[in-house]
Short mmCIF file of C-alpha atoms and ligand atoms in Angstrom, two decimals:
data_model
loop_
_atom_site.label_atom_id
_atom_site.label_comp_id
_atom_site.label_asym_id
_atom_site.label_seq_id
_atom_site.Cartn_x
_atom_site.Cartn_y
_atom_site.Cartn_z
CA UNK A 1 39.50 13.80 18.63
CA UNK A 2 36.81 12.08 16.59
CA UNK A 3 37.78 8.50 16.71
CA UNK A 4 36.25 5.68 18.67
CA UNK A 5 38.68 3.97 20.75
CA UNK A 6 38.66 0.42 20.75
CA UNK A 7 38.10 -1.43 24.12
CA UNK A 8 40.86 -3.77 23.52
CA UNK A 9 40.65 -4.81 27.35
CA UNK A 10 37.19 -4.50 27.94
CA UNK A 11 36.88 -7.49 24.59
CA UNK A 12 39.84 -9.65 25.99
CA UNK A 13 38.38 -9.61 29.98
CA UNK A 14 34.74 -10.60 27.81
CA UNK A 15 36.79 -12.96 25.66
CA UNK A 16 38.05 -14.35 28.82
CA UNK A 17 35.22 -14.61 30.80
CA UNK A 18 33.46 -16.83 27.84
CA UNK A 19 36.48 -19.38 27.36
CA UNK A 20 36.68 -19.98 31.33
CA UNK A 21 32.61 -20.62 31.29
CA UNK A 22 33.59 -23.59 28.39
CA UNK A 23 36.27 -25.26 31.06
CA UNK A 24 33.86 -26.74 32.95
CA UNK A 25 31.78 -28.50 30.37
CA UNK A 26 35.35 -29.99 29.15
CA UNK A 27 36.63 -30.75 32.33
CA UNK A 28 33.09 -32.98 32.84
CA UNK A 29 33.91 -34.64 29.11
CA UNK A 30 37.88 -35.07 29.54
CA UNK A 31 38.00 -35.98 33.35
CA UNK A 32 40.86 -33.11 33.57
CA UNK A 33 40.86 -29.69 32.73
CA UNK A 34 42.80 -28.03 29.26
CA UNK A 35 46.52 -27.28 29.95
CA UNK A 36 49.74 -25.03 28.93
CA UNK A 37 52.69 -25.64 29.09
CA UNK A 38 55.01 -22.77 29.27
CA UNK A 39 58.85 -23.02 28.57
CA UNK A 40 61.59 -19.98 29.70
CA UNK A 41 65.34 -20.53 29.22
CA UNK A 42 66.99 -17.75 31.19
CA UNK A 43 65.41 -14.38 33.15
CA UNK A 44 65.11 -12.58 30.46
CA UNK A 45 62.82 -9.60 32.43
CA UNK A 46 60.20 -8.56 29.82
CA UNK A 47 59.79 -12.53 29.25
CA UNK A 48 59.40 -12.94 32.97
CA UNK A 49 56.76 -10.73 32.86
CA UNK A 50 55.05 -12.29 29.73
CA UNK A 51 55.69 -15.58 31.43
CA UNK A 52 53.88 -14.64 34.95
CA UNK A 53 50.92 -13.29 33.49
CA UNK A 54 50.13 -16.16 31.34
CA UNK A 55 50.47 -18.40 34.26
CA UNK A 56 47.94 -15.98 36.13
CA UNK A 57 45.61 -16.08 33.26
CA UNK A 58 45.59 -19.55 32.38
CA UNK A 59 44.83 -20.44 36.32
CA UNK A 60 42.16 -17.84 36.47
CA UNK A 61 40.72 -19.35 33.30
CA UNK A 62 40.16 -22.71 35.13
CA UNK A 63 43.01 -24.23 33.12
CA UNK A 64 46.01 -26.36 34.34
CA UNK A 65 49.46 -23.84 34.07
CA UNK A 66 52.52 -26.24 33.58
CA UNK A 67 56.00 -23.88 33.90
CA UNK A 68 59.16 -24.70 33.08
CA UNK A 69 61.60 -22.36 34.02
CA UNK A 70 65.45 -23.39 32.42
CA UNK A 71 68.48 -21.73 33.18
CA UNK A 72 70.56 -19.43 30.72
CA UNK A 73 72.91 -21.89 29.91
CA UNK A 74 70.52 -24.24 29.52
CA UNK A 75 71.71 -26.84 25.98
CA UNK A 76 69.79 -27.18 23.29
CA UNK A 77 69.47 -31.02 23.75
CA UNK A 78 68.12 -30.36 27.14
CA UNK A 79 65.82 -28.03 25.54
CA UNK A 80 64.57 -30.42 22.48
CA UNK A 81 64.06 -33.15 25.64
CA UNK A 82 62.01 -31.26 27.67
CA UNK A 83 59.69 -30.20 24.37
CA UNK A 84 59.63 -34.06 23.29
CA UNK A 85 58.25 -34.59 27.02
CA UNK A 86 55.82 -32.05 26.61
CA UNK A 87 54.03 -33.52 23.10
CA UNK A 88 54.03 -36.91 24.44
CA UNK A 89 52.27 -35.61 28.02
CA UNK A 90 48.54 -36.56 27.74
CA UNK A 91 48.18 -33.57 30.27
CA UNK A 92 49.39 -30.97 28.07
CA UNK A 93 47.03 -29.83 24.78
CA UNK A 94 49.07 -26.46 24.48
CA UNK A 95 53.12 -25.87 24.53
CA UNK A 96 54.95 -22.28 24.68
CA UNK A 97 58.23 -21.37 24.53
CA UNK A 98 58.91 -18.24 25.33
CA UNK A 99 60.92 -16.06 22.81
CA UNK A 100 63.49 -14.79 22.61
CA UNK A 101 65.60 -17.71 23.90
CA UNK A 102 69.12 -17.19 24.75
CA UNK A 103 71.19 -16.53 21.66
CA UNK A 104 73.49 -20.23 21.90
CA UNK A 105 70.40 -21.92 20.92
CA UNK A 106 68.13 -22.63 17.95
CA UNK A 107 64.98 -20.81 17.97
CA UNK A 108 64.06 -22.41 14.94
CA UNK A 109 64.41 -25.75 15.46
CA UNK A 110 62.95 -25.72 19.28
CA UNK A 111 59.90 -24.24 17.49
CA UNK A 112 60.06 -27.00 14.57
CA UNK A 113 59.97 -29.56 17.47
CA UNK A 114 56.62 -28.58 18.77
CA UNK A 115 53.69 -31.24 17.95
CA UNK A 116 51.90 -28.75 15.75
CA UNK A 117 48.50 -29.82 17.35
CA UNK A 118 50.06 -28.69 20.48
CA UNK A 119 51.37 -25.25 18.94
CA UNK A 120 49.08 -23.00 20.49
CA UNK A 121 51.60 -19.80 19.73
CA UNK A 122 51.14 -21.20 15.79
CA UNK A 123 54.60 -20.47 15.00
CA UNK A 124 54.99 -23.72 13.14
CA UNK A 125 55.42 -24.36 9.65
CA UNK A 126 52.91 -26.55 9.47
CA UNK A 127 50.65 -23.89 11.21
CA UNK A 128 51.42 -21.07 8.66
CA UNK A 129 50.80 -23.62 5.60
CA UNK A 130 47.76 -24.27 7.42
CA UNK A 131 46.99 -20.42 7.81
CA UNK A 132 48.10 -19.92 4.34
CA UNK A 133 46.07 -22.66 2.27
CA UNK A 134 42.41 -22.27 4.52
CA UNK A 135 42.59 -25.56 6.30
CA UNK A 136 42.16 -25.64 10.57
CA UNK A 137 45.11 -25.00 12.28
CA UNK A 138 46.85 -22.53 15.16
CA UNK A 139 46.79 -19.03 14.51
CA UNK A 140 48.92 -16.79 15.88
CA UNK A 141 47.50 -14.82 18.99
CA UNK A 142 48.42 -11.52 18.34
CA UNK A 143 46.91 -11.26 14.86
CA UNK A 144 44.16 -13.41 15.56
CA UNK A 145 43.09 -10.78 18.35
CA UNK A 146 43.64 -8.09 15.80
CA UNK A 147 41.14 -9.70 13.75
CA UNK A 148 38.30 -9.67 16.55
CA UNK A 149 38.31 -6.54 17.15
CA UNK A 150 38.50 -5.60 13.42
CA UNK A 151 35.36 -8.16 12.89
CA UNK A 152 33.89 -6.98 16.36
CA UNK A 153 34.04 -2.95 15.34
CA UNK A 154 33.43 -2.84 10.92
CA UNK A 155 31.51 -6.88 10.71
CA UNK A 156 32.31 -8.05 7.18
CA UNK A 157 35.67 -6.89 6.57
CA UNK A 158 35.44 -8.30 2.29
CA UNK A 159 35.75 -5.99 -0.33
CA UNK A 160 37.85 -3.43 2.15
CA UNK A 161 41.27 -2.40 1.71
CA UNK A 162 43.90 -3.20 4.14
CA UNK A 163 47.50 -2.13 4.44
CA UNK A 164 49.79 -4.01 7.21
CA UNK A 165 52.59 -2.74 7.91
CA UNK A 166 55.17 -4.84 9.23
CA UNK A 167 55.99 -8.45 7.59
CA UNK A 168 57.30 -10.36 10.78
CA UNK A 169 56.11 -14.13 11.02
CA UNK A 170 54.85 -13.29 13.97
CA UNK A 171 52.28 -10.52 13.41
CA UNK A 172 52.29 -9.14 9.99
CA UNK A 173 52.37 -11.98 7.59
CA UNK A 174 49.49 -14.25 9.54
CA UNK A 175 47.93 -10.84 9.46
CA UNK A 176 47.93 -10.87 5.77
CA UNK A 177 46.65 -14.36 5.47
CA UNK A 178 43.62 -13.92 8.03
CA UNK A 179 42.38 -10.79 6.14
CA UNK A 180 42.77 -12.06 2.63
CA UNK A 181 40.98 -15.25 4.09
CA UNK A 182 37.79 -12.56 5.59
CA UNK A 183 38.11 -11.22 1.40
CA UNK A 184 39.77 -7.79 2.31
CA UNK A 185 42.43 -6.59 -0.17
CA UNK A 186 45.46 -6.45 1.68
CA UNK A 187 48.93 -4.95 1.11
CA UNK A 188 51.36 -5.85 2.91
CA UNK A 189 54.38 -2.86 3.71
CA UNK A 190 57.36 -3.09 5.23
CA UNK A 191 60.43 -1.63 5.29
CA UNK A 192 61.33 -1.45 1.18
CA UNK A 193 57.93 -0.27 0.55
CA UNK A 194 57.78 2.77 -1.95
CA UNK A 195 55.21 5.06 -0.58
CA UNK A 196 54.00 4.13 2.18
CA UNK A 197 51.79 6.93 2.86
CA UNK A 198 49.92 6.92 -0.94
CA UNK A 199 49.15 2.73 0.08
CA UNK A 200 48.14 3.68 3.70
CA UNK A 201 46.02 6.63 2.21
CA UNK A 202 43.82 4.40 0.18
CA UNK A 203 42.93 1.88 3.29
CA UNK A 204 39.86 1.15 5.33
CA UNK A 205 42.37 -0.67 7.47
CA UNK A 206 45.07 0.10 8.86
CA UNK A 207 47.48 -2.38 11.21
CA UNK A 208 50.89 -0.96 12.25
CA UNK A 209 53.40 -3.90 13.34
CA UNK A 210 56.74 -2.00 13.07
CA UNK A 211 58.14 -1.85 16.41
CA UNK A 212 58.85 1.96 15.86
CA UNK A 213 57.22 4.90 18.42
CA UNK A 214 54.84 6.68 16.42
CA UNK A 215 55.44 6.08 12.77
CA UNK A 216 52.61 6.23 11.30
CA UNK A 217 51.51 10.08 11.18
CA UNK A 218 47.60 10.63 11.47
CA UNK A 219 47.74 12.88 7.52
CA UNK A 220 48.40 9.54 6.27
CA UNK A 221 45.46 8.08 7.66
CA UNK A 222 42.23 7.92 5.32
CA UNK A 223 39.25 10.12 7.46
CA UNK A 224 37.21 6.95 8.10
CA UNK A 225 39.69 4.41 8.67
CA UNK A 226 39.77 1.87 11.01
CA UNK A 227 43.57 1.94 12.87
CA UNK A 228 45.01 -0.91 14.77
CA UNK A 229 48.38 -0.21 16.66
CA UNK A 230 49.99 -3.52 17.92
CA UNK A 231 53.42 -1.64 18.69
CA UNK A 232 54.65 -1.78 22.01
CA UNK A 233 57.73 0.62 22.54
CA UNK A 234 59.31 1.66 25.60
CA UNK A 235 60.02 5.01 25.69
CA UNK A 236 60.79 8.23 27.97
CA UNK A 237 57.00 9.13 27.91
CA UNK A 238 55.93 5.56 28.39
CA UNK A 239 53.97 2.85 26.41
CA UNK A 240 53.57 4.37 23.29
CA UNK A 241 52.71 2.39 19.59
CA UNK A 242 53.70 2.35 16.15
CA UNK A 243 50.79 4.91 15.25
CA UNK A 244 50.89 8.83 16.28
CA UNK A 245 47.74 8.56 18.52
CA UNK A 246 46.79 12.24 18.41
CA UNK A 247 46.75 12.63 14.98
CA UNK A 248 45.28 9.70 13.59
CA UNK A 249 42.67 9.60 15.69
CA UNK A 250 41.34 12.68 14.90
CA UNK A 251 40.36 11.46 11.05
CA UNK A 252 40.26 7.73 11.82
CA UNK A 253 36.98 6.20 12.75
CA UNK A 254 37.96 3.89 15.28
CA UNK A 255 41.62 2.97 16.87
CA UNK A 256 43.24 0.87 19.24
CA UNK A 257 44.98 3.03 22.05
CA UNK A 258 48.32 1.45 23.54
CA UNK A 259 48.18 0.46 26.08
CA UNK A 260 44.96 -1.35 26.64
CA UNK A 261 44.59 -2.10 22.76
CA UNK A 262 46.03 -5.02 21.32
CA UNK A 263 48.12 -5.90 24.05
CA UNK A 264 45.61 -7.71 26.51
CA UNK A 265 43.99 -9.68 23.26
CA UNK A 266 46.92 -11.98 22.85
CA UNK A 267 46.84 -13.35 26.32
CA UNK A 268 43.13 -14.09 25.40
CA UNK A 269 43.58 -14.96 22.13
CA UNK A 270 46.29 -17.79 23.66
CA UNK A 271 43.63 -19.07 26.23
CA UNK A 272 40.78 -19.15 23.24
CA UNK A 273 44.19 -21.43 21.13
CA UNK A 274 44.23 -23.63 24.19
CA UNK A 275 40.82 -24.25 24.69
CA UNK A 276 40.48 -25.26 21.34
CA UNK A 277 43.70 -27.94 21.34
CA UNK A 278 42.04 -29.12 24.10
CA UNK A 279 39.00 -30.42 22.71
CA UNK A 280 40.30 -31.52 19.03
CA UNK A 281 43.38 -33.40 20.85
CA UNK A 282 39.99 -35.13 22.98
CA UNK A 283 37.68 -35.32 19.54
CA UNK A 284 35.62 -32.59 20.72
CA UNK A 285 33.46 -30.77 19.32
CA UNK A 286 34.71 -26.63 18.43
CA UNK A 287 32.15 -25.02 16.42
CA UNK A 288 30.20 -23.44 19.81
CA UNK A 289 33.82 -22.05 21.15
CA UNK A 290 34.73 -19.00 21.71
P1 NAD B 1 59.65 -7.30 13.76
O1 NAD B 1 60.79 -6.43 14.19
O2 NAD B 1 59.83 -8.76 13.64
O3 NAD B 1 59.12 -6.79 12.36
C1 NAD B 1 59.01 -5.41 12.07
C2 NAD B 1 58.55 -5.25 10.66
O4 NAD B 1 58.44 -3.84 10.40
C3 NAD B 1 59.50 -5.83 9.61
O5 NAD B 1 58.78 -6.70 8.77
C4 NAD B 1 59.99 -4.62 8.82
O6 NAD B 1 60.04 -4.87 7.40
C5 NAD B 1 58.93 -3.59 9.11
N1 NAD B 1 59.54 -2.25 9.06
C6 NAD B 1 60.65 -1.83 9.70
N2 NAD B 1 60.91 -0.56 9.36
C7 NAD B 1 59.96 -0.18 8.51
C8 NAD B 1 59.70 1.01 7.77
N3 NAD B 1 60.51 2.08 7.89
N4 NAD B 1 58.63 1.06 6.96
C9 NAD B 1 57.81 -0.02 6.84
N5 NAD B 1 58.00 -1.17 7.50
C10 NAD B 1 59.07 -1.25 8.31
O7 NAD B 1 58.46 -6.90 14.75
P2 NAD B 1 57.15 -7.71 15.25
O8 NAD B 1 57.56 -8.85 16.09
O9 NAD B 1 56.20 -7.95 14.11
O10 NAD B 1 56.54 -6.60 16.21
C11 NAD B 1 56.13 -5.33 15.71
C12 NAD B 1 55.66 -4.48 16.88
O11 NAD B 1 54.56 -5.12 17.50
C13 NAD B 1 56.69 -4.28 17.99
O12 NAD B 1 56.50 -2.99 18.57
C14 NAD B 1 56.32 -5.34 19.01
O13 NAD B 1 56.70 -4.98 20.33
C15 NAD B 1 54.83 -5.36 18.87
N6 NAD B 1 54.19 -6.62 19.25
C16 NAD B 1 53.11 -6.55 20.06
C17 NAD B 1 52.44 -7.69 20.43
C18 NAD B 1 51.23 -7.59 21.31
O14 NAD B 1 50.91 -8.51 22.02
N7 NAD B 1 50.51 -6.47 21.25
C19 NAD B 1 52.87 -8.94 19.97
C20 NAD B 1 53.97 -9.00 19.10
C21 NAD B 1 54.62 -7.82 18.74
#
């Protein structure tokens, strides 16, 4: 194996450690400290699970954890209600619901709802536009921690090539958008691609978001590349990603291992969105932020 491995949990404990030193110095300004709101409809266990932790981290950040746990059968008025609450609450800067929701209700239009200055997750329309056209706005956490550690192991990412694979709203397009903003060249694959391996050959970057164990095979990788895996699959052996491990990491030059990658960034990466509602919802100023 010749690649380095990317401390994806060693950044995001770092990233951490910096946001909960700025809580203090806001809770001084504000007179209360920054706070999330998390939503879950149902007991869905992976959410759970997402749903603990972020309550755990937000705390141990210094920040104010607001949970709202719904039942299953929980309407979508009830729903809409409880997210109107939560944009008018002076207490709240950042609102989450947890995905998926329960299949009777509208994803869509629960996320539509959201006060977009509130949309810490930056699932919003008005948050992709934002994303999309170069103005300030929420992006989304998983991407957004893909891009530190891109920026944190290769600096100035213009000029390089970049293939993502994957095109969800979620992870690959923002992807997209945040490297063509740092001047990369970006392709973006999914699953009508022709050749994948010929565009995945010619990057310096490479960021698998299929949701597939071990698709991408290390002789597609360029020797030299830069790999990040956000896959998380369940499988018989474990945690494994989208990205053969082995193999591409003995041409790549550096690559995210799963678990301990990706993974712990977007916790981080959802603090760091927070922190940063937090003071432009108080007038704030952003610029010295982690
Ligand atoms: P998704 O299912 O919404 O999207 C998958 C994408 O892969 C689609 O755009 C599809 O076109 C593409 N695809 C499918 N088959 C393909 C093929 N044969 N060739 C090329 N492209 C193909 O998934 P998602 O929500 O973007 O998540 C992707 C993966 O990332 C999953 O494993 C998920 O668990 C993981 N994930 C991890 C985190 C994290 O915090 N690390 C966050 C979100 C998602």
């Amino acid at each position: 194996m010749s690649a380095r491995i990317i401390d994806g949990k060693g950044f995001a404990e770092q990233l951490r450690a910096r946001i909960a030193d700025a809580v203090p110095p806001f809770c001084a300004a504000a007179g209360r400290a920054p706070g999330l709101a998390v939503v879950l409809v149902g007991e869905d266990p992976a959410s759970s699970v997402y749903v603990r932790s972020k309550h755990r981290a937000t705390v141990a950040a210094g920040m104010e954890s607001f949970e709202h746990r719904l039942p299953a059968d929980t309407d979508q008025e009830t729903l809409i209600a409880l997210v109107d609450a939560l944009n008018a609450d002076p207490a709240v800067d950042g609102i989450l619901v947890q995905l998926p929701l329960p299949r009777h209700l509208d994803a869509q239009a629960v996320l539509l709802r959201i006060d977009p200055d509130k949309d810490v997750d930056g699932f919003h329309p008005v948050n992709a536009g934002r994303l999309a056209t170069g103005l300030d706005g929420f992006v989304p956490c998983t991407p957004l921690g893909c891009l530190m550690l891109l920026e944190d192991t290769l600096g100035d990412l213009s000029g390089m090539d970049a293939v993502v694979i994957g095109r969800s709203n979620i992870v690959g397009k923002p992807m997209a958008a945040l490297l063509t903003a740092r001047s990369a060249t970006v392709t973006l694959a999914h699953s009508r691609t022709r050749d994948l391996p010929g565009h995945v050959a010619r990057a310096d970057i490479v960021i698998a978001a299929v949701g597939i164990p071990n698709f991408v095979k290390g002789e597609w990788i360029r020797p030299g590349a830069t790999v990040i895996d956000v896959g998380i699959n369940r499988t018989d052996d474990g945690l494994v990603g989208d990205v053969d491990f082995a193999g591409a990491a003995s041409v790549a030059a550096a690559i995210t291992p799963v678990p301990g990658g990706v993974g712990p960034m977007t916790i981080a990466c959802l603090l760091r969105n927070t922190l940063h509602a937090a003071h432009r919802r108080t007038g704030l100023a952003t610029a010295d932020l982690p």
